[in-house]
Amino acid sequence: MGKIRGLRWWIVAMICLGTVTNYIDRSSLGVLAPTLKQLWNMSSQEYSYVDASFRICYTIMQPVCGYILDLIGIKFGFSLLALCWSLASMACGLATGWASLAIFRGALGCAEASVFPCSIKSISQWFPKSERSLAVGIFNAGTSVGGMLAPPLVIFLMLSYSWQLAFVVSGSIGIVWTALWFFFYQPPEKHPSITSEEMALIKAGQEAVAPATSRARPSMLRIVSTRKFWAIALPRGLAEPASAILFAWMPLYLYQVHHFNVKDLAMFGWMPFVFADLGSVLGGYVSMFLMKHCSFRVNNSRIAGVGIGAVLMSITSCIGLISNPAVAIVLLCIGGFAHMMISVLLNTLSADVFTQNEVGTANGLTGMVTWLAGTAFTLTVGALVDSIGYGPLLACLGIFDILGTLIVFAWLRDRGPAPALG
């Protein structure tokens, strides 16, 4: 195999593609929810149980998957788990009611819990600190690309064939990606296609790690006892309700409040995800810009971007006051942009503040806190939305993100002049 210049960007592109397949599987339920609710006479409360099944399993398994990946490596661990989530997504086509669908979605959540710990760990290995936020932004854009592709793809398959085939096709895409990952991925020090110049660039811009530390097993107890863990976990938990709205409840919101039909969802439901893509990439670039041109230290550049996202999310939280569906779509687009900007920079902080041998476990543990918050919120939506509507629940999103910004600023900001970055 020949040498490839800029191989690290090919690696992050492959991670992004895997995230796309992951989020197509994840978003398919939200697209099919109006049809399945009508077919099975499923209440909003029962739908929240289906979504919560995925979230609970995803929550529990994130630190487990992160720990496994830290122990056995990314190549084999991620290949196995990606195959499992693809099969679980296909199995959702066998559901006969909300209870069986909840079981299959729970299995999907168990396997998909690996995607962020693995992606963040890969980027911590392949990128210097100065480029990590952009790399995380690129792979994180895959979440919204998957969400954007899911409505037209799933609705086309459902209208042309059946809702069952929509689940099967969306899951089968992941099997193809699994083979790509297994045959191409290697860590930088073992990859036959990396150039010596790129290897030197990567190592020069990373944290120095003592040999004994690099071989040490990650300790979950030690990680959760640190302030830097909670400085990331709490803001991520406060930001997660926006993700729950975007991926699980947005189609139902547009269907119930603004009377969108299935074709309307296919035409307009992808738009917030395009802006989420922009938020992912530009959020990563904002951090790089602040370090390069404004002399921000690493952590402060991430926190500043989180603050910008929180202000934008405050605008989105006014959506309950809007009766015009076009304006509602615009606000959802702003919300998608803001949420992904926040998500990218908080996830990048995991790669910045934890060592490479523990970053998978640490990101899984912060993800567990994140998804506990998201699960609590989606159950709250399911319990209250039919009685109080979406407005009061959506109004909480901006408040949550402002509070998260204050926490990460108070506990994780850097002080003093910025050092030179590699």
Coordinates of C-alpha atoms in Angstrom, one line a residue:
M1 CA 0.0 0.0 0.0
G2 CA 1.4 3.4 -1.0
K3 CA 1.8 6.4 1.2
I4 CA -1.1 8.8 1.4
R5 CA -0.6 12.5 2.2
G6 CA -3.0 13.9 4.8
L7 CA -4.1 10.4 5.8
R8 CA -5.6 11.7 9.0
W9 CA -8.3 13.5 7.1
W10 CA -9.2 10.3 5.2
I11 CA -9.5 8.6 8.6
V12 CA -11.9 11.3 9.9
A13 CA -13.9 11.1 6.7
M14 CA -14.3 7.4 7.2
I15 CA -15.4 8.0 10.8
C16 CA -17.9 10.6 9.5
L17 CA -19.3 8.1 7.0
G18 CA -19.7 5.6 9.9
T19 CA -21.6 8.2 11.9
V20 CA -23.8 8.9 8.9
T21 CA -24.9 5.2 8.8
N22 CA -25.3 5.2 12.6
Y23 CA -27.6 8.2 12.5
I24 CA -29.7 6.9 9.6
D25 CA -30.5 3.9 11.7
R26 CA -31.1 6.0 14.7
S27 CA -33.3 8.6 12.9
S28 CA -35.4 6.1 11.0
L29 CA -37.8 5.6 14.0
G30 CA -38.6 9.4 14.3
V31 CA -39.5 9.5 10.6
L32 CA -41.7 6.4 10.8
A33 CA -43.3 7.4 14.1
P34 CA -46.5 9.0 12.7
T35 CA -47.1 6.0 10.6
L36 CA -46.4 3.5 13.4
K37 CA -48.4 5.4 15.9
Q38 CA -51.4 5.3 13.6
L39 CA -50.9 1.6 12.6
W40 CA -50.5 0.3 16.2
N41 CA -52.7 3.0 17.8
M42 CA -49.6 3.9 19.8
S43 CA -49.9 6.8 22.3
S44 CA -47.3 9.5 22.8
Q45 CA -46.5 7.9 26.2
E46 CA -45.9 4.5 24.5
Y47 CA -43.7 6.1 21.9
S48 CA -41.7 7.7 24.6
Y49 CA -41.1 4.2 26.1
V50 CA -39.8 3.1 22.7
D51 CA -37.4 6.0 22.5
A52 CA -36.4 5.6 26.2
S53 CA -35.6 1.9 25.6
F54 CA -33.0 3.0 23.1
R55 CA -31.7 5.8 25.3
I56 CA -31.5 3.6 28.5
C57 CA -29.5 0.9 26.7
Y58 CA -27.3 3.5 25.0
T59 CA -26.7 5.2 28.3
I60 CA -25.7 2.1 30.2
M61 CA -23.5 0.8 27.4
Q62 CA -21.5 4.0 26.6
P63 CA -18.9 3.5 29.4
V64 CA -18.9 -0.2 28.8
C65 CA -18.2 0.2 25.1
G66 CA -15.6 2.9 25.8
Y67 CA -13.8 0.6 28.3
I68 CA -13.8 -2.3 25.8
L69 CA -12.4 0.0 23.1
D70 CA -9.6 1.2 25.5
L71 CA -8.7 -2.4 26.3
I72 CA -8.9 -4.3 22.9
G73 CA -8.5 -1.4 20.5
I74 CA -10.6 0.5 18.0
K75 CA -10.2 -1.7 14.9
F76 CA -11.7 -4.9 16.1
G77 CA -14.0 -3.5 18.8
F78 CA -15.7 -0.9 16.5
S79 CA -16.1 -3.4 13.6
L80 CA -17.9 -5.9 15.9
L81 CA -20.2 -3.2 17.4
A82 CA -21.0 -1.6 14.0
L83 CA -22.1 -5.0 12.7
C84 CA -24.3 -5.5 15.7
W85 CA -26.0 -2.2 15.4
S86 CA -26.7 -2.8 11.7
L87 CA -28.3 -6.2 12.5
A88 CA -30.4 -4.6 15.3
S89 CA -31.6 -1.9 13.0
M90 CA -32.7 -4.5 10.4
A91 CA -34.5 -6.5 13.1
C92 CA -36.8 -3.5 13.9
G93 CA -38.6 -4.5 10.7
L94 CA -39.8 -7.6 12.5
A95 CA -41.7 -5.5 15.2
T96 CA -45.4 -6.1 15.6
G97 CA -46.1 -3.4 18.2
W98 CA -44.5 -0.8 20.5
A99 CA -43.3 -3.4 23.0
S100 CA -41.3 -5.5 20.5
L101 CA -40.1 -2.4 18.8
A102 CA -38.8 -1.2 22.1
I103 CA -36.8 -4.4 22.5
F104 CA -35.1 -4.1 19.1
R105 CA -34.4 -0.4 19.7
G106 CA -32.8 -1.3 23.0
A107 CA -30.5 -3.7 21.2
L108 CA -29.7 -1.0 18.7
G109 CA -28.8 1.4 21.6
C110 CA -26.4 -1.1 23.1
A111 CA -24.3 -1.4 20.0
E112 CA -24.6 2.3 18.8
A113 CA -23.2 3.4 22.2
S114 CA -19.8 2.8 20.8
V115 CA -19.8 5.5 18.1
F116 CA -18.7 8.5 20.1
P117 CA -16.2 6.9 22.4
C118 CA -14.5 5.2 19.4
S119 CA -14.6 8.4 17.3
I120 CA -13.2 10.6 20.0
K121 CA -10.5 8.1 20.8
S122 CA -9.5 7.8 17.1
I123 CA -9.2 11.6 16.8
S124 CA -7.2 11.8 19.9
Q125 CA -4.7 9.4 18.3
W126 CA -4.7 10.8 14.8
F127 CA -4.8 14.6 15.4
P128 CA -2.7 17.3 17.1
K129 CA -4.6 19.4 19.6
S130 CA -4.7 22.4 17.2
E131 CA -6.8 20.4 14.7
R132 CA -9.0 18.3 16.9
S133 CA -12.0 20.6 17.1
L134 CA -12.3 20.7 13.3
A135 CA -11.8 16.9 13.1
V136 CA -14.5 16.4 15.7
G137 CA -16.7 18.8 13.8
I138 CA -16.3 16.8 10.5
F139 CA -17.1 13.5 12.1
N140 CA -19.9 15.0 14.2
A141 CA -21.4 16.4 11.0
G142 CA -22.2 12.8 10.1
T143 CA -24.9 12.8 12.8
S144 CA -26.8 15.5 11.0
V145 CA -26.1 14.1 7.6
G146 CA -27.6 10.8 8.7
G147 CA -30.6 12.7 10.2
M148 CA -30.9 14.7 6.9
L149 CA -30.8 11.6 4.7
A150 CA -33.2 9.5 6.8
P151 CA -36.5 11.4 6.0
P152 CA -36.3 11.2 2.2
L153 CA -34.7 7.7 2.2
V154 CA -37.1 6.1 4.8
I155 CA -40.2 7.8 3.4
F156 CA -39.4 6.7 -0.2
L157 CA -38.9 3.1 0.9
M158 CA -42.1 3.2 3.1
L159 CA -44.3 4.7 0.3
S160 CA -42.8 2.5 -2.4
Y161 CA -42.5 -0.7 -0.5
S162 CA -43.1 -1.0 3.2
W163 CA -42.0 0.5 6.6
Q164 CA -40.4 -2.9 7.3
L165 CA -38.1 -2.5 4.3
A166 CA -37.2 1.0 5.4
F167 CA -35.6 -0.5 8.6
V168 CA -33.9 -3.3 6.7
V169 CA -32.3 -1.1 4.1
S170 CA -31.1 1.5 6.6
G171 CA -29.5 -1.2 8.7
S172 CA -27.8 -2.9 5.7
I173 CA -25.9 0.2 4.9
G174 CA -23.9 -0.2 8.1
I175 CA -22.7 -3.7 7.1
V176 CA -20.9 -2.2 4.1
W177 CA -19.2 0.4 6.3
T178 CA -18.1 -2.2 8.8
A179 CA -16.1 -4.0 6.1
L180 CA -14.5 -0.7 5.0
W181 CA -13.5 0.1 8.6
F182 CA -12.1 -3.4 9.3
F183 CA -9.9 -3.6 6.2
F184 CA -8.6 0.0 6.2
Y185 CA -8.3 1.3 9.8
Q186 CA -5.1 1.1 11.8
P187 CA -3.7 3.5 14.5
P188 CA -1.2 5.9 13.1
E189 CA 1.9 4.2 14.4
K190 CA 0.8 0.9 12.6
H191 CA -0.8 2.3 9.4
P192 CA 1.3 1.4 6.3
S193 CA 0.1 4.4 4.4
I194 CA 1.1 7.2 6.8
T195 CA 4.0 9.4 5.8
S196 CA 6.9 10.2 8.2
E197 CA 6.1 13.9 8.0
E198 CA 2.5 13.4 9.0
M199 CA 3.5 11.0 11.8
A200 CA 5.9 13.7 13.1
L201 CA 3.2 16.4 12.9
I202 CA 0.7 14.3 14.9
K203 CA 3.1 13.4 17.6
A204 CA 4.5 17.0 17.9
G205 CA 1.0 18.3 18.6
Q206 CA -0.1 15.8 21.2
E207 CA 0.2 15.6 24.9
A208 CA 3.3 13.9 26.2
V209 CA 2.3 10.6 28.0
A210 CA 4.6 8.6 30.2
P211 CA 5.1 5.0 29.0
A212 CA 3.7 3.6 32.3
T213 CA 0.6 5.8 32.0
S214 CA 0.0 4.8 28.4
R215 CA -0.2 1.1 29.3
A216 CA -2.3 1.6 32.4
R217 CA -5.9 0.3 32.4
P218 CA -8.5 3.1 32.6
S219 CA -10.2 3.5 36.0
M220 CA -13.8 4.6 35.9
L221 CA -13.8 5.5 39.6
R222 CA -10.7 7.8 39.2
I223 CA -12.2 9.4 36.1
V224 CA -15.6 10.3 37.7
S225 CA -13.9 11.6 40.8
T226 CA -12.2 14.5 38.8
R227 CA -13.6 18.0 38.3
K228 CA -12.7 17.9 34.6
F229 CA -15.1 15.0 34.1
W230 CA -18.1 16.8 35.6
A231 CA -17.1 20.0 33.8
I232 CA -17.8 18.2 30.6
A233 CA -20.5 15.7 31.7
L234 CA -22.9 18.3 33.2
P235 CA -22.9 20.7 30.2
R236 CA -23.3 17.7 27.8
G237 CA -26.3 16.5 29.9
L238 CA -27.8 19.9 29.8
A239 CA -27.4 20.1 26.0
E240 CA -28.8 16.6 25.3
P241 CA -32.5 17.5 25.4
A242 CA -32.0 19.5 22.2
S243 CA -30.8 16.4 20.5
A244 CA -33.8 14.4 21.8
I245 CA -36.1 17.0 20.2
L246 CA -34.1 17.1 16.9
F247 CA -33.8 13.4 16.3
A248 CA -36.8 11.8 18.1
W249 CA -39.5 14.4 18.4
M250 CA -39.1 16.9 15.6
P251 CA -41.1 14.9 13.0
L252 CA -44.0 14.4 15.5
Y253 CA -43.8 18.1 16.5
L254 CA -44.2 19.2 12.8
Y255 CA -46.9 16.6 12.3
Q256 CA -48.9 17.5 15.4
V257 CA -48.4 21.2 15.7
H258 CA -47.9 22.4 12.1
H259 CA -49.9 19.6 10.5
F260 CA -47.1 18.3 8.2
N261 CA -48.0 15.2 6.3
V262 CA -45.5 12.5 5.3
K263 CA -44.5 14.2 2.0
D264 CA -44.1 17.6 3.9
L265 CA -41.7 15.8 6.3
A266 CA -39.7 14.4 3.3
M267 CA -39.5 17.9 1.7
F268 CA -38.7 20.0 4.8
G269 CA -37.6 17.6 7.6
W270 CA -34.0 17.5 6.4
M271 CA -33.4 21.2 6.6
P272 CA -32.5 21.5 10.3
F273 CA -29.9 18.8 9.7
V274 CA -28.2 20.8 7.0
F275 CA -27.7 23.6 9.4
A276 CA -26.6 21.1 12.1
D277 CA -23.8 20.1 9.6
L278 CA -22.8 23.7 9.3
G279 CA -22.8 24.0 13.1
S280 CA -20.5 20.9 13.4
V281 CA -17.9 22.1 11.0
L282 CA -18.0 25.8 11.8
G283 CA -18.0 25.1 15.5
G284 CA -14.7 23.2 15.1
Y285 CA -13.4 26.0 12.9
V286 CA -14.3 28.7 15.4
S287 CA -12.1 27.1 18.0
M288 CA -9.2 26.9 15.6
F289 CA -9.7 30.6 14.6
L290 CA -9.7 31.8 18.1
M291 CA -6.5 30.0 18.9
K292 CA -4.7 31.1 15.8
H293 CA -5.9 34.7 15.5
C294 CA -7.1 35.8 18.9
S295 CA -4.5 34.0 21.1
F296 CA -7.1 31.9 23.0
R297 CA -5.8 29.0 25.0
V298 CA -7.2 25.6 23.9
N299 CA -9.9 25.2 26.5
N300 CA -11.0 28.8 26.3
S301 CA -11.4 28.5 22.5
R302 CA -13.8 25.5 23.0
I303 CA -15.7 27.3 25.8
A304 CA -16.2 30.4 23.8
G305 CA -17.8 28.4 21.0
V306 CA -20.1 26.7 23.5
G307 CA -21.2 30.1 24.7
I308 CA -22.0 31.2 21.1
G309 CA -24.1 28.1 20.6
A310 CA -26.0 28.6 23.9
V311 CA -27.0 32.1 22.8
L312 CA -28.3 30.8 19.5
M313 CA -30.2 28.0 21.3
S314 CA -31.9 30.7 23.4
I315 CA -33.4 32.0 20.2
T316 CA -34.7 28.6 19.2
S317 CA -36.3 28.1 22.6
C318 CA -38.9 30.7 21.6
I319 CA -40.4 28.3 19.0
G320 CA -43.4 27.7 21.1
L321 CA -44.6 31.2 20.4
I322 CA -44.6 30.6 16.6
S323 CA -47.6 29.5 14.6
N324 CA -46.1 29.9 11.2
P325 CA -44.6 26.6 10.0
A326 CA -41.9 28.3 7.8
V327 CA -40.7 30.3 10.8
A328 CA -40.7 27.1 12.9
I329 CA -38.5 25.4 10.4
V330 CA -36.1 28.4 10.5
L331 CA -35.9 28.2 14.3
L332 CA -35.3 24.5 14.2
C333 CA -32.5 25.1 11.7
I334 CA -30.9 27.6 14.2
G335 CA -31.4 25.0 16.9
G336 CA -29.7 22.3 14.9
F337 CA -26.7 24.6 14.2
A338 CA -26.4 25.7 17.8
H339 CA -26.7 22.2 19.3
M340 CA -24.1 20.7 17.0
M341 CA -21.7 23.6 17.7
I342 CA -22.0 22.9 21.4
S343 CA -21.8 19.1 21.0
V344 CA -18.6 19.3 18.9
L345 CA -16.7 21.5 21.3
L346 CA -17.7 19.6 24.5
N347 CA -16.7 16.3 22.9
T348 CA -13.4 17.8 21.7
L349 CA -12.7 18.8 25.3
S350 CA -12.8 15.0 26.2
A351 CA -9.9 14.4 23.8
D352 CA -8.1 17.4 25.2
V353 CA -8.2 16.8 28.9
F354 CA -8.1 13.0 29.2
T355 CA -5.1 10.8 28.3
Q356 CA -5.3 8.5 25.2
N357 CA -5.5 5.3 27.3
E358 CA -8.6 6.6 29.1
V359 CA -10.4 8.9 26.6
G360 CA -12.7 6.1 25.3
T361 CA -13.8 5.3 28.8
A362 CA -14.1 9.0 29.9
N363 CA -16.1 9.9 26.8
G364 CA -18.4 6.9 27.4
L365 CA -18.9 8.0 31.0
T366 CA -19.7 11.6 30.1
G367 CA -22.0 10.2 27.4
M368 CA -23.8 8.1 30.1
V369 CA -24.5 11.3 32.1
T370 CA -25.6 13.0 28.8
W371 CA -28.0 10.3 27.9
L372 CA -29.5 10.0 31.4
A373 CA -30.5 13.6 31.0
G374 CA -31.8 13.0 27.5
T375 CA -33.8 10.0 28.5
A376 CA -35.3 11.9 31.4
F377 CA -36.3 14.7 29.1
T378 CA -37.8 12.4 26.4
L379 CA -39.9 10.7 29.1
T380 CA -41.0 14.1 30.4
V381 CA -42.0 15.1 26.8
G382 CA -44.0 11.9 26.5
A383 CA -45.8 12.4 29.8
L384 CA -46.6 16.1 29.3
V385 CA -46.7 17.0 25.6
D386 CA -50.3 15.9 25.1
S387 CA -51.5 18.0 28.1
I388 CA -49.3 21.2 28.0
G389 CA -48.0 21.1 24.4
Y390 CA -44.4 21.5 23.1
G391 CA -43.9 25.2 23.8
P392 CA -43.0 25.1 27.5
L393 CA -40.7 22.1 27.0
L394 CA -38.9 23.7 24.1
A395 CA -38.5 26.9 26.1
C396 CA -36.2 25.0 28.5
L397 CA -33.5 24.3 25.9
G398 CA -31.9 27.7 25.9
I399 CA -31.9 27.9 29.7
F400 CA -30.2 24.5 29.9
D401 CA -27.4 25.5 27.5
I402 CA -26.7 28.8 29.2
L403 CA -26.3 27.0 32.5
G404 CA -24.0 24.4 30.9
T405 CA -21.8 27.2 29.5
L406 CA -21.5 28.7 33.0
I407 CA -20.4 25.3 34.4
V408 CA -17.7 24.6 31.9
F409 CA -16.4 28.2 32.1
A410 CA -16.2 28.1 35.9
W411 CA -14.5 24.7 36.1
L412 CA -12.4 24.2 32.9
R413 CA -11.3 27.6 31.6
D414 CA -7.5 28.1 31.1
R415 CA -5.8 31.1 32.7
G416 CA -2.7 32.9 31.4
P417 CA -1.4 33.5 27.8
A418 CA -1.8 30.8 25.2
P419 CA 1.2 28.5 24.5
A420 CA 2.3 27.7 21.0
L421 CA 0.4 24.7 19.5
G422 CA 1.8 22.0 17.3

